[in-house]
mmCIF file of C-alpha atoms in Angstrom:
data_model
loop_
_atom_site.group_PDB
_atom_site.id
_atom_site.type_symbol
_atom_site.label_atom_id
_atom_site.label_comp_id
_atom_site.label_asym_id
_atom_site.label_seq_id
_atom_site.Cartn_x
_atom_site.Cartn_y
_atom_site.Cartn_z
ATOM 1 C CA UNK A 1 -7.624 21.015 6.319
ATOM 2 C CA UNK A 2 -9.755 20.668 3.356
ATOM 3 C CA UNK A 3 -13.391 18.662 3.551
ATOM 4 C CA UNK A 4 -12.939 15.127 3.198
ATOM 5 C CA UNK A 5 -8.780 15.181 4.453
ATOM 6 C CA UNK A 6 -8.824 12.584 7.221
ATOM 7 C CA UNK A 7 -6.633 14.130 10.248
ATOM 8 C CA UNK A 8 -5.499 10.289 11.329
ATOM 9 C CA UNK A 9 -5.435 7.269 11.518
ATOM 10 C CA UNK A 10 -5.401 4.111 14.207
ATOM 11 C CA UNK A 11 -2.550 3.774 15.660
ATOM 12 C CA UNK A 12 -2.454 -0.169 14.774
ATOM 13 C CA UNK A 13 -2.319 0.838 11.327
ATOM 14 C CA UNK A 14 1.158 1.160 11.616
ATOM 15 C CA UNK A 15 3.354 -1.545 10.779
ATOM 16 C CA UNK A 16 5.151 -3.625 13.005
ATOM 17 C CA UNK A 17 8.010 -1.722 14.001
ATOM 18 C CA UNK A 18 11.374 -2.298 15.191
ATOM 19 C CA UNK A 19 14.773 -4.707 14.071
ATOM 20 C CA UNK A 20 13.722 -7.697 15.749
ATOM 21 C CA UNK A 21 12.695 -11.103 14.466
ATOM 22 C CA UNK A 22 9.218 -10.203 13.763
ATOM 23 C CA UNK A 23 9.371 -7.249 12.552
ATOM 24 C CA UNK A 24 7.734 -5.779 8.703
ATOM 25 C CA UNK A 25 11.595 -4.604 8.511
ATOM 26 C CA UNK A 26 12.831 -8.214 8.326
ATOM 27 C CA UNK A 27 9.361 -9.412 7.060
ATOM 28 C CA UNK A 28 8.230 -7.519 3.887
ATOM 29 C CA UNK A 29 9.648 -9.712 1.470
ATOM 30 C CA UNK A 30 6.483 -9.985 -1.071
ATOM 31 C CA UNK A 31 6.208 -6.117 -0.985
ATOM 32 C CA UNK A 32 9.760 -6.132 -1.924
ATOM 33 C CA UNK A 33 9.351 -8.355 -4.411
ATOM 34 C CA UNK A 34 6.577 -5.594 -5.706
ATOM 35 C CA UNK A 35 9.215 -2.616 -5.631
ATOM 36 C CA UNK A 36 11.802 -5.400 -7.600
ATOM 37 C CA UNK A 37 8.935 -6.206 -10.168
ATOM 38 C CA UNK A 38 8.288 -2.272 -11.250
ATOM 39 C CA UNK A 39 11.515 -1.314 -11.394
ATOM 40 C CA UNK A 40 11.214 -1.537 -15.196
ATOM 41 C CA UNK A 41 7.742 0.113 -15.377
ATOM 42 C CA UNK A 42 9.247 3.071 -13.476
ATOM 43 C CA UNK A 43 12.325 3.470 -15.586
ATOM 44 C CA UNK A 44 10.153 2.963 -19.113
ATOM 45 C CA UNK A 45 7.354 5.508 -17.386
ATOM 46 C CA UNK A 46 10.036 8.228 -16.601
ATOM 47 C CA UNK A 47 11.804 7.778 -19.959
ATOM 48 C CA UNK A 48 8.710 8.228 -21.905
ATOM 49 C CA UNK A 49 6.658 10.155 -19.445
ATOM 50 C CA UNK A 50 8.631 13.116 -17.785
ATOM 51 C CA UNK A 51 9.975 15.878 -20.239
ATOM 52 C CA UNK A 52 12.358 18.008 -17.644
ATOM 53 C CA UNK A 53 12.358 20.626 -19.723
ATOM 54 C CA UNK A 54 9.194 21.795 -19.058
ATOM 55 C CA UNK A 55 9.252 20.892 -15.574
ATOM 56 C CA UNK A 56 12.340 23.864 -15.552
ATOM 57 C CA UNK A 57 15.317 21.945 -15.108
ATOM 58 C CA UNK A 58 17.391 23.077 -18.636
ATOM 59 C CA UNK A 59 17.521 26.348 -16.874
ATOM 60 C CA UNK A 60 17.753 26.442 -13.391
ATOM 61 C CA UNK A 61 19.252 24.115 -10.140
ATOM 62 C CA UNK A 62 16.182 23.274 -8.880
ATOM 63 C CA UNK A 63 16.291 19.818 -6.714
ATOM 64 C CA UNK A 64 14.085 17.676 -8.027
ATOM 65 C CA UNK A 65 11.781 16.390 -5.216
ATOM 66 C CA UNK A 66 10.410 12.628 -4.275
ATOM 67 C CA UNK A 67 7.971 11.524 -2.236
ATOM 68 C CA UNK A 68 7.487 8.036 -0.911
ATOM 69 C CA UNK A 69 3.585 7.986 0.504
ATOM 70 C CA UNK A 70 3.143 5.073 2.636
ATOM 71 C CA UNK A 71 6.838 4.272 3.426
ATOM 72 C CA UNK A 72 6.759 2.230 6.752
ATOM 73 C CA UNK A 73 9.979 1.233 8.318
ATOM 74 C CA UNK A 74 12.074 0.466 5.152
ATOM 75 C CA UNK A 75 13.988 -0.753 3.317
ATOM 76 C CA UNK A 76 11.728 -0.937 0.605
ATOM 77 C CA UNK A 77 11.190 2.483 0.973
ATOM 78 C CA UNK A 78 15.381 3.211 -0.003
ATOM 79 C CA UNK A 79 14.714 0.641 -2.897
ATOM 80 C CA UNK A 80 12.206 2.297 -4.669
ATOM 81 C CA UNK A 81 13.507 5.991 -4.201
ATOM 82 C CA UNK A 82 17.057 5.088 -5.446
ATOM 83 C CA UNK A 83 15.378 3.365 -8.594
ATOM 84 C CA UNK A 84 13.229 6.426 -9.245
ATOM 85 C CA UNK A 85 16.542 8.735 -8.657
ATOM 86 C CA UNK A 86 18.507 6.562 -11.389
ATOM 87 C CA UNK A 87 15.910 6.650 -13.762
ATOM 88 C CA UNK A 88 15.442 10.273 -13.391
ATOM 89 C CA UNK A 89 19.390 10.848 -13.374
ATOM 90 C CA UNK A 90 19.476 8.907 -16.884
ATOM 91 C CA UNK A 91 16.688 10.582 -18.476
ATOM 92 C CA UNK A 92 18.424 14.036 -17.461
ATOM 93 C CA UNK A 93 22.036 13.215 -18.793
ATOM 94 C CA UNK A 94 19.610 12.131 -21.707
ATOM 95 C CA UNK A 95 17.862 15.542 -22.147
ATOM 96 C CA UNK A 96 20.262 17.508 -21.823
ATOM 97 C CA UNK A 97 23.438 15.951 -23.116
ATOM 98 C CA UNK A 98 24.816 15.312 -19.604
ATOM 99 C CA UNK A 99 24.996 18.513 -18.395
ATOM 100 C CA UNK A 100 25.386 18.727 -14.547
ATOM 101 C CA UNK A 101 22.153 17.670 -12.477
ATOM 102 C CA UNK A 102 21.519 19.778 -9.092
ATOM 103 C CA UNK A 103 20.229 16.790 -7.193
ATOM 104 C CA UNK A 104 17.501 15.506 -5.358
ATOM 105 C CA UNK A 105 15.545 15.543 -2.197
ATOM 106 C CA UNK A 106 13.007 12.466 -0.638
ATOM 107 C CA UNK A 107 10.175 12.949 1.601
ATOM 108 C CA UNK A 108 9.537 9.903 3.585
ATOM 109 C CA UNK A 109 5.660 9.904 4.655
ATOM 110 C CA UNK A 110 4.076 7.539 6.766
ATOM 111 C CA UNK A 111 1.497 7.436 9.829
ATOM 112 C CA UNK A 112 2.583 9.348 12.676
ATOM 113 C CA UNK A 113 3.026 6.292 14.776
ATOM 114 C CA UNK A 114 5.276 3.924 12.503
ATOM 115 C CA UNK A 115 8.699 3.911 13.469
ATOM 116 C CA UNK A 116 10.586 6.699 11.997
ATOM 117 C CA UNK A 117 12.772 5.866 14.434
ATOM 118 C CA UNK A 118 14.231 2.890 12.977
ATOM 119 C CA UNK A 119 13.670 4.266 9.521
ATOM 120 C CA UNK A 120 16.175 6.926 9.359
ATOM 121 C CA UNK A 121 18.643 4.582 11.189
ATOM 122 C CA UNK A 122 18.521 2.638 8.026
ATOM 123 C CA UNK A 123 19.148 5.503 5.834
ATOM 124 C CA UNK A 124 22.607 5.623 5.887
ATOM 125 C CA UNK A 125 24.795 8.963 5.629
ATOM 126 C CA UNK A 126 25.776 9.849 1.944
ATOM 127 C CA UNK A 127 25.593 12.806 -0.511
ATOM 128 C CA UNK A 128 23.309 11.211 -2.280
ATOM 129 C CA UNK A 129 19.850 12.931 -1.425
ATOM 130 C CA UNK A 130 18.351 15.063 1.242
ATOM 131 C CA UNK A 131 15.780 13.399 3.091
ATOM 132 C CA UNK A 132 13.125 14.657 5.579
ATOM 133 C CA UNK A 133 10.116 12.340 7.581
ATOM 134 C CA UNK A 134 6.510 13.614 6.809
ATOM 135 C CA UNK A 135 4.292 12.123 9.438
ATOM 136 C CA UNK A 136 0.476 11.991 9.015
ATOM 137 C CA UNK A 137 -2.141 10.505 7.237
ATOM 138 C CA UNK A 138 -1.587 10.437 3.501
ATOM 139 C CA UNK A 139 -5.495 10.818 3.179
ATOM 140 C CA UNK A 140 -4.908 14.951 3.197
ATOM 141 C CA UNK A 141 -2.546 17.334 2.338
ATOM 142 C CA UNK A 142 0.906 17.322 3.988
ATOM 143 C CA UNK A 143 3.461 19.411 2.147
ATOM 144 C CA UNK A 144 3.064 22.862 0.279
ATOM 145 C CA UNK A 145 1.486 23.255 -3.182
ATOM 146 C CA UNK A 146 3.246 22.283 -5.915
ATOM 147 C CA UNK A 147 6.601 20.706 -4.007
ATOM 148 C CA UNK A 148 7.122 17.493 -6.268
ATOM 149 C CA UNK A 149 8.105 16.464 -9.352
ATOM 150 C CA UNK A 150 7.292 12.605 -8.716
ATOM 151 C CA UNK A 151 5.032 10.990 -5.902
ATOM 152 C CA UNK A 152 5.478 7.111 -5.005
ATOM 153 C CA UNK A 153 2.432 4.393 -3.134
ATOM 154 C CA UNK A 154 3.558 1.067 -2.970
ATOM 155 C CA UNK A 155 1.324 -1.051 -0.966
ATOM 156 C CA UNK A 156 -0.819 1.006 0.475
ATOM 157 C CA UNK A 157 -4.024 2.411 -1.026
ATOM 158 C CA UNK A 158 -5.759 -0.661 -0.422
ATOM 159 C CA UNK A 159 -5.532 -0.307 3.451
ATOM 160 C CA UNK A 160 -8.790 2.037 3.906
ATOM 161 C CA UNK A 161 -8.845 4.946 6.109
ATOM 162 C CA UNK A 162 -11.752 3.072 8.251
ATOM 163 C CA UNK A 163 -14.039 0.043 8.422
ATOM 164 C CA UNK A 164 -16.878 1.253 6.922
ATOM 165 C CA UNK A 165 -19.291 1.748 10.017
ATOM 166 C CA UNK A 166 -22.295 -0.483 8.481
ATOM 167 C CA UNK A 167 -20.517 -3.908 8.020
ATOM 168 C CA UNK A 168 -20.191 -3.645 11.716
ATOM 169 C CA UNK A 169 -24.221 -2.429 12.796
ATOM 170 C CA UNK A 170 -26.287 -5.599 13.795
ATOM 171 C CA UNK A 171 -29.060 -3.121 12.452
ATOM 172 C CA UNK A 172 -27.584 -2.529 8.880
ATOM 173 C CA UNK A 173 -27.847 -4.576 5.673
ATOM 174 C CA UNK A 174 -24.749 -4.444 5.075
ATOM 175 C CA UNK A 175 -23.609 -6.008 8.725
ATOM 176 C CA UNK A 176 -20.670 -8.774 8.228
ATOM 177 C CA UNK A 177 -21.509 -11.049 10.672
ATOM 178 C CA UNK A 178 -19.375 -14.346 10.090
ATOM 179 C CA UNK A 179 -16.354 -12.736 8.207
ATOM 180 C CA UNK A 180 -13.899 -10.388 8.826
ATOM 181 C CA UNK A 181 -13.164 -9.094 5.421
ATOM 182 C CA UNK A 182 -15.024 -7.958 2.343
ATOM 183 C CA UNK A 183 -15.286 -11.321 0.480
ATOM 184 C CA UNK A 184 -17.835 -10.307 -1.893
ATOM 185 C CA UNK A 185 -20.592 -12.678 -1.318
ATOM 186 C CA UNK A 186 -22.876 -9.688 0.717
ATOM 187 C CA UNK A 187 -23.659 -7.139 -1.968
ATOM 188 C CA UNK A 188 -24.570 -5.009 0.649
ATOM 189 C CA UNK A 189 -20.821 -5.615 2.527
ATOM 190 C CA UNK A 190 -19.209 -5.045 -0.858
ATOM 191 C CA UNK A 191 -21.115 -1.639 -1.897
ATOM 192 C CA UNK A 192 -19.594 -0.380 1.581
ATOM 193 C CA UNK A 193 -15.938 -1.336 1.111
ATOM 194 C CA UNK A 194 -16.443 -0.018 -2.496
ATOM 195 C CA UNK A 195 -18.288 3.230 -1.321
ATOM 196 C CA UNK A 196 -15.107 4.099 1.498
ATOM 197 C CA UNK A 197 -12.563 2.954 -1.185
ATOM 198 C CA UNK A 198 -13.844 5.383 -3.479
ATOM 199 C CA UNK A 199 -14.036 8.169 -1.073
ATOM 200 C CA UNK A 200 -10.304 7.833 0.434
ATOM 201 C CA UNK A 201 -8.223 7.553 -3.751
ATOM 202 C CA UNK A 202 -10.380 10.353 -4.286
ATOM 203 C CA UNK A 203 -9.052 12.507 -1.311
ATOM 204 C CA UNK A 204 -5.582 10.755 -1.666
ATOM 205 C CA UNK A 205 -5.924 12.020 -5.318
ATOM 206 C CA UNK A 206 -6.856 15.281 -4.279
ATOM 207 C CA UNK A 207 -4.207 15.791 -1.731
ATOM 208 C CA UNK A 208 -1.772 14.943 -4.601
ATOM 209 C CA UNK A 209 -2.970 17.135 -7.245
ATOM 210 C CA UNK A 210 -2.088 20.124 -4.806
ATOM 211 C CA UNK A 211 1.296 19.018 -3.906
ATOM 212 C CA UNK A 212 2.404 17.667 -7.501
ATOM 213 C CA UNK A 213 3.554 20.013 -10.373
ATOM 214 C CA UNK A 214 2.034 19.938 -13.781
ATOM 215 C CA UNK A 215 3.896 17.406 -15.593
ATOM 216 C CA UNK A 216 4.971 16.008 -12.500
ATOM 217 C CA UNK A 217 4.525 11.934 -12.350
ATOM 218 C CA UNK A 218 2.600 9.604 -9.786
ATOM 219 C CA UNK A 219 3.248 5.748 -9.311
ATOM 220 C CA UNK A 220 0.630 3.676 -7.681
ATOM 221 C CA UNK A 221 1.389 0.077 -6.673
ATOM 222 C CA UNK A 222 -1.875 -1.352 -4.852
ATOM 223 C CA UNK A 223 -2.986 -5.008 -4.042
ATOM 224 C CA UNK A 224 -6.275 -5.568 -6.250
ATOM 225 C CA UNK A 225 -8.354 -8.352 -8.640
ATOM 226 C CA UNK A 226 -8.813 -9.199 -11.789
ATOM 227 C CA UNK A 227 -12.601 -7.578 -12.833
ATOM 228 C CA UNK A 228 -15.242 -9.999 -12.193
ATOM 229 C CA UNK A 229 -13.521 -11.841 -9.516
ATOM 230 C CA UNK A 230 -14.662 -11.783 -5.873
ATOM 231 C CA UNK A 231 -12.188 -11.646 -3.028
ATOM 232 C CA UNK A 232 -13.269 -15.054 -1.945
ATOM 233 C CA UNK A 233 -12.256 -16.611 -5.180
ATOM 234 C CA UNK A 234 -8.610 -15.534 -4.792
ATOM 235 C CA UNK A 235 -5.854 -17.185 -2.792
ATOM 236 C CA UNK A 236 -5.162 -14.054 -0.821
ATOM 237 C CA UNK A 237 -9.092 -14.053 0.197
ATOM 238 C CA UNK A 238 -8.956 -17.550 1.228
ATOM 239 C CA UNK A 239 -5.912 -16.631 3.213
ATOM 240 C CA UNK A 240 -8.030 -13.943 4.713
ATOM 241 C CA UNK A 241 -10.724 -16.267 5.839
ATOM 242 C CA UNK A 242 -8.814 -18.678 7.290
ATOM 243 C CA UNK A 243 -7.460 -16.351 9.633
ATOM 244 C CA UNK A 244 -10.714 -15.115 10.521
ATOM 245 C CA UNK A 245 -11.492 -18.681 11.199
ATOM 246 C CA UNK A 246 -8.714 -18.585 13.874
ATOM 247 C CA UNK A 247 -10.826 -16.046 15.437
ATOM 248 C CA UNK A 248 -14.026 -18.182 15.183
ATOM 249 C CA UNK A 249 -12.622 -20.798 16.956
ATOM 250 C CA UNK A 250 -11.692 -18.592 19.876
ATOM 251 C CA UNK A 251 -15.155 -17.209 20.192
ATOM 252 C CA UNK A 252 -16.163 -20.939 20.174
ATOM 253 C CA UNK A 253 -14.444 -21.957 22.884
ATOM 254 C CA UNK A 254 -15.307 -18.920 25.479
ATOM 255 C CA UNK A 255 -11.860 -16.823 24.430
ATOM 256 C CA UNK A 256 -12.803 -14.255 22.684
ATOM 257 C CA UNK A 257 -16.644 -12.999 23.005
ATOM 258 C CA UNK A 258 -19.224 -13.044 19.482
ATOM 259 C CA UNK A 259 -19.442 -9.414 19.948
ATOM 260 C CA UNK A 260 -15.968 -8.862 20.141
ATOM 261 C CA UNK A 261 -15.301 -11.311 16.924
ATOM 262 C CA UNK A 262 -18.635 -9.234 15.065
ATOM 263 C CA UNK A 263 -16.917 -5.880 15.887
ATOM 264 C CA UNK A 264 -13.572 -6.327 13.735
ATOM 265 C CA UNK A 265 -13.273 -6.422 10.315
ATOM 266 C CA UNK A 266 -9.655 -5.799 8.428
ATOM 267 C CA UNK A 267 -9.777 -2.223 6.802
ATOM 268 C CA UNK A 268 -8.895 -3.802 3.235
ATOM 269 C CA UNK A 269 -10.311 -3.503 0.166
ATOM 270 C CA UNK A 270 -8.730 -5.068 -3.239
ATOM 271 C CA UNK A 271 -10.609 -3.056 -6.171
ATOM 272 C CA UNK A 272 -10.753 -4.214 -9.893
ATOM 273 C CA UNK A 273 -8.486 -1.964 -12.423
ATOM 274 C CA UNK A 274 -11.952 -0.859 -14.016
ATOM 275 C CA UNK A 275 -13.176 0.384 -10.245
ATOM 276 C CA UNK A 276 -9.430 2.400 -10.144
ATOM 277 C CA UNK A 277 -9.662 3.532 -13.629
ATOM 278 C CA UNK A 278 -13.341 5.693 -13.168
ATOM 279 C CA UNK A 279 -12.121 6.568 -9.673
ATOM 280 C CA UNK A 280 -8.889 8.644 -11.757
ATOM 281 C CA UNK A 281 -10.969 9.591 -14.341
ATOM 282 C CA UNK A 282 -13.735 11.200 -12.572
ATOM 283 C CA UNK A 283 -11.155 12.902 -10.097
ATOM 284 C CA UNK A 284 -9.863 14.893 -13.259
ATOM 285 C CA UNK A 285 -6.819 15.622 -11.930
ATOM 286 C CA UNK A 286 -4.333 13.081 -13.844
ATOM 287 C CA UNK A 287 -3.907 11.728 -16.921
ATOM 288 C CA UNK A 288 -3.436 7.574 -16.984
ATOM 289 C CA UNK A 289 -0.247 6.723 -18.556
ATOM 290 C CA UNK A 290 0.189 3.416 -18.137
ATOM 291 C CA UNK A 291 -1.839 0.743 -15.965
ATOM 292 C CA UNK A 292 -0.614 -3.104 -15.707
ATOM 293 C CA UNK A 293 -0.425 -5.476 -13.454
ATOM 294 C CA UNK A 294 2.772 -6.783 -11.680
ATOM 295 C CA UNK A 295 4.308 -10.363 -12.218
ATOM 296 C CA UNK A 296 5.698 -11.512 -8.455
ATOM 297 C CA UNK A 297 8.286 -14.261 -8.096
ATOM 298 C CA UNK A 298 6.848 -15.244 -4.880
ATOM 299 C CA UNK A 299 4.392 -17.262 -7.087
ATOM 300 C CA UNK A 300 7.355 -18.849 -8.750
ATOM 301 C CA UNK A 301 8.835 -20.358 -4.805
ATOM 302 C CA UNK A 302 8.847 -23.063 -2.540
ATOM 303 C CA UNK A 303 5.333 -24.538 -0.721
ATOM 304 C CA UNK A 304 7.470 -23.629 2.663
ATOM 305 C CA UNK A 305 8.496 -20.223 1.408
ATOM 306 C CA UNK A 306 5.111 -19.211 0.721
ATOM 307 C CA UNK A 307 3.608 -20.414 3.806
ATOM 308 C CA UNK A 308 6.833 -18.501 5.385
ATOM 309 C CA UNK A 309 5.957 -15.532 3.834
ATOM 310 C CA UNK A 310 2.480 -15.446 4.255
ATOM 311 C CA UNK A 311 2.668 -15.921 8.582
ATOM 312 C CA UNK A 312 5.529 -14.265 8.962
ATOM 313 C CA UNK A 313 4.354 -11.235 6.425
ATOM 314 C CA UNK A 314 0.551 -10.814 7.989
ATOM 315 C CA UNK A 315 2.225 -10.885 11.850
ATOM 316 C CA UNK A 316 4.296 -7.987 10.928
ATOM 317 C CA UNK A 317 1.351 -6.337 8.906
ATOM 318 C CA UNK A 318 -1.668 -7.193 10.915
ATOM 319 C CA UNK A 319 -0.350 -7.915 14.735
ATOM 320 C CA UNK A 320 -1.122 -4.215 15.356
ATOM 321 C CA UNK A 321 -4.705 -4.564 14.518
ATOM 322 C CA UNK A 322 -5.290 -7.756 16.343
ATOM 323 C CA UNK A 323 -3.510 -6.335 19.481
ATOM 324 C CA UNK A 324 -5.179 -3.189 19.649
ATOM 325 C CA UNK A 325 -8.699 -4.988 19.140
ATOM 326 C CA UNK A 326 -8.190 -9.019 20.609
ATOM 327 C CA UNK A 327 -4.743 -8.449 23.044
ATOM 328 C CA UNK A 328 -1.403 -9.630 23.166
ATOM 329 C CA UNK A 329 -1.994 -12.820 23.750
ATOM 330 C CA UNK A 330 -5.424 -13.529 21.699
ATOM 331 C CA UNK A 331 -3.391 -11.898 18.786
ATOM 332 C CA UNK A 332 -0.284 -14.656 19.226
ATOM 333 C CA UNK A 333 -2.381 -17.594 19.321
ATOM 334 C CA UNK A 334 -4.315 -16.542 16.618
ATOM 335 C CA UNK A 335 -0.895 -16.630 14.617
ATOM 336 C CA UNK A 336 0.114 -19.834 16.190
ATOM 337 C CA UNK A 337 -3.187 -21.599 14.778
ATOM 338 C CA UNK A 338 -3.178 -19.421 11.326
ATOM 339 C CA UNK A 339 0.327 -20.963 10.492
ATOM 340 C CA UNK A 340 -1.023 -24.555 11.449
ATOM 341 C CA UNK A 341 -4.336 -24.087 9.135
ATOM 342 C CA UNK A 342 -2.299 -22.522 6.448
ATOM 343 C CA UNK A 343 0.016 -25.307 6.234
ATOM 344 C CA UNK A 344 -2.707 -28.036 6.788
ATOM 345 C CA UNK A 345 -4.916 -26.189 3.748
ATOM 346 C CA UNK A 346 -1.929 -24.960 1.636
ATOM 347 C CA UNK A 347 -2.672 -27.197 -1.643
ATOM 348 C CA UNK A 348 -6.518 -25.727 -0.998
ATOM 349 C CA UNK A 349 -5.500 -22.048 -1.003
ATOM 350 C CA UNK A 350 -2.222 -22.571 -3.474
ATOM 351 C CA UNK A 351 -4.818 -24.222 -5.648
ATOM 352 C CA UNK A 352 -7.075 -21.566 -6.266
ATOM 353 C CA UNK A 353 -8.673 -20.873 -9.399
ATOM 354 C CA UNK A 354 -7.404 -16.856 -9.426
ATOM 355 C CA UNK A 355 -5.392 -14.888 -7.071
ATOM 356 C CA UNK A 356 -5.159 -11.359 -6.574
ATOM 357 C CA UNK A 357 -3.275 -8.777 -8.745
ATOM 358 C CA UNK A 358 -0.847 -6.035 -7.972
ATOM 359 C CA UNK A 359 -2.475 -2.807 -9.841
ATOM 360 C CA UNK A 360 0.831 -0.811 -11.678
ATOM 361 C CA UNK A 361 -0.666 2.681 -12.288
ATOM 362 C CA UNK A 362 1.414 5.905 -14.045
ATOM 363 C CA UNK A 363 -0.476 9.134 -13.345
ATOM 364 C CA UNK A 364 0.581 12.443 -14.748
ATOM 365 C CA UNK A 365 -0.327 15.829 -13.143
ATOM 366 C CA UNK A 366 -2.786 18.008 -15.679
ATOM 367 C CA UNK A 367 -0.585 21.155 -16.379
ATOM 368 C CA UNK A 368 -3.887 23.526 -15.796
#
């Protein structure tokens, strides 16, 4: 393992896994809706972007290889890999005058304790792809050097690989007593988030280089802000605080101790497209391509869908955390009361003057 790989991560970091009602299978609507909204970004990126030619494939069968880093449970997962397949399909039969195309295979990669399990009983049997699980930390190397022609992160790169260890040290500056996110306000709190971020897309990015061919193509889909806006300002930080407020109240009233409330923070951190922008550029590794931002219909719903979404959504994404750190049943309340808040402080949060962004990036591999 190379300096700086991680080896792995929490368990909790895992989704919450399973079929049932609760689950981030039947509960991932808004990162579907993220898959749905760069469909067209892929297809334009892989039109423009990948020349198959010199990647080999006038003159040989080679299967052209996928990887979906990040992938959870599905089935957003099987979304974005058949969009990627069409659009690479189409820009063959464009290259080379529809000649026969040898086909494809998918690497599904995720931490080794989300639920395969109920992944591949999704994938259903067809002809269309060969598909293998990769578990393990996507912060390191986990398949042989140059094995793709396209790598694929939706949703994932803004989870961190740890809290950084001084916004929980009574002792340190950068302590975050009183919140459990990175809201911005503490320069100190944010220089630590920003400091770990950094460190993990560089070792991400470094892992990738290695397993990407030159000319090969990486999407990035990561929650983020606009530059110049704190986390606090955005809906998705007020959301944020107002669960940590849940939390609060429990150490009020004798549930919960301080010291277990001052010991958890959520390993998040939503960068600006500048911050991601000298992160690639310093890496050296790939060239930027293309970097938007995403335009989700969840904005464009109900008051009731969004609040839906939002409880429903964070149970399935963050009921491992509180579990592991709170309990069972300190992480259900907290739930019970974050759905009452949300909907008693909706107009509040729905209100704000900027939300977060959803960061499109197109990275090509340097041919070196």
């Amino acid at each position: 393992m190379a300096i700086g790989e991680i080896k792995e991560l929490p368990k909790s970091w895992a989704m919450l896994g399973g079929d049932g009602p609760e689950t981030y299978t039947l509960n991932s609507s808004y990162q579907k809706g993220v898959v749905d909204a760069s469909t067209e970004m892929v297809d334009d990126g892989i039109m423009e972007k990948l020349d198959l030619k010199s990647l080999g494939f006038e003159s040989t069968n080679d299967t052209f290889r996928i990887a979906d880093f990040g992938c959870s449970v599905g089935p957003n997962t099987f979304f974005a890999v058949e969009n990627i397949m069409k659009a690479v399909q189409h820009k063959h039969h464009a290259q080379f005058n529809n000649s026969p195309f040898s086909g494809f295979q998918v690497f599904f990669n995720d931490v080794t304790t989300n639920d395969f399990n109920t992944l591949f009983k999704a994938l259903h049997s067809n002809e269309k792809y060969f598909s293998a699980g990769v578990p393990g930390t996507f912060f390191g190397r986990l398949l042989p050097r140059s094995t793709l022609h396209f790598a694929h992160s939706s949703y994932c790169l803004h989870w961190l690989s740890k809290v950084p260890k001084e916004v929980l040290d009574s002792e340190s500056a950068a302590w975050n007593k009183g919140s459990i996110q990175c809201d911005g306000l503490k320069k100190e709190v944010t220089k630590a988030y920003s400091a770990q971020f950094q460190s993990d897309m560089n070792t991400f990015l470094k892992a990738r280089a290695q397993e990407i061919v030159g000319g090969g193509l990486m999407v990035i889909i990561t929650g983020g802000l606009p530059d110049g806006v704190l986390m606090s300002q955005a809906g998705i930080g007020m959301h944020y605080d107002l669960l940590g407020s849940c939390l609060i109240d429990m150490a009020e009233l004798g549930v919960i101790s301080e010291e277990k409330l001052d010991s958890f923070n959520l390993p998040l951190y939503y960068s600006s497209s500048k911050e991601i922008e000298e992160i690639i550029k310093a890496n050296g590794n790939f060239s930027i391509e293309r970097m938007d931002s995403l335009s989700h219909n969840i904005w464009k719903t109900s008051r009731e869908t969004k609040i839906k979404v939002s409880v429903t959504g964070g149970r399935a994404v963050f009921q491992g955390l509180l579990e592991d750190h709170f309990g069972r049943e300190v992480a259900e309340k907290t739930f019970e009361n974050f759905e009452t808040k949300l909907d008693e402080n909706f107009s509040i949060i729905d209100g704000a003057a900027h939300e977060h962004i959803d960061h499109f990036i197109l990275l090509k591999r340097n041919v070196n």
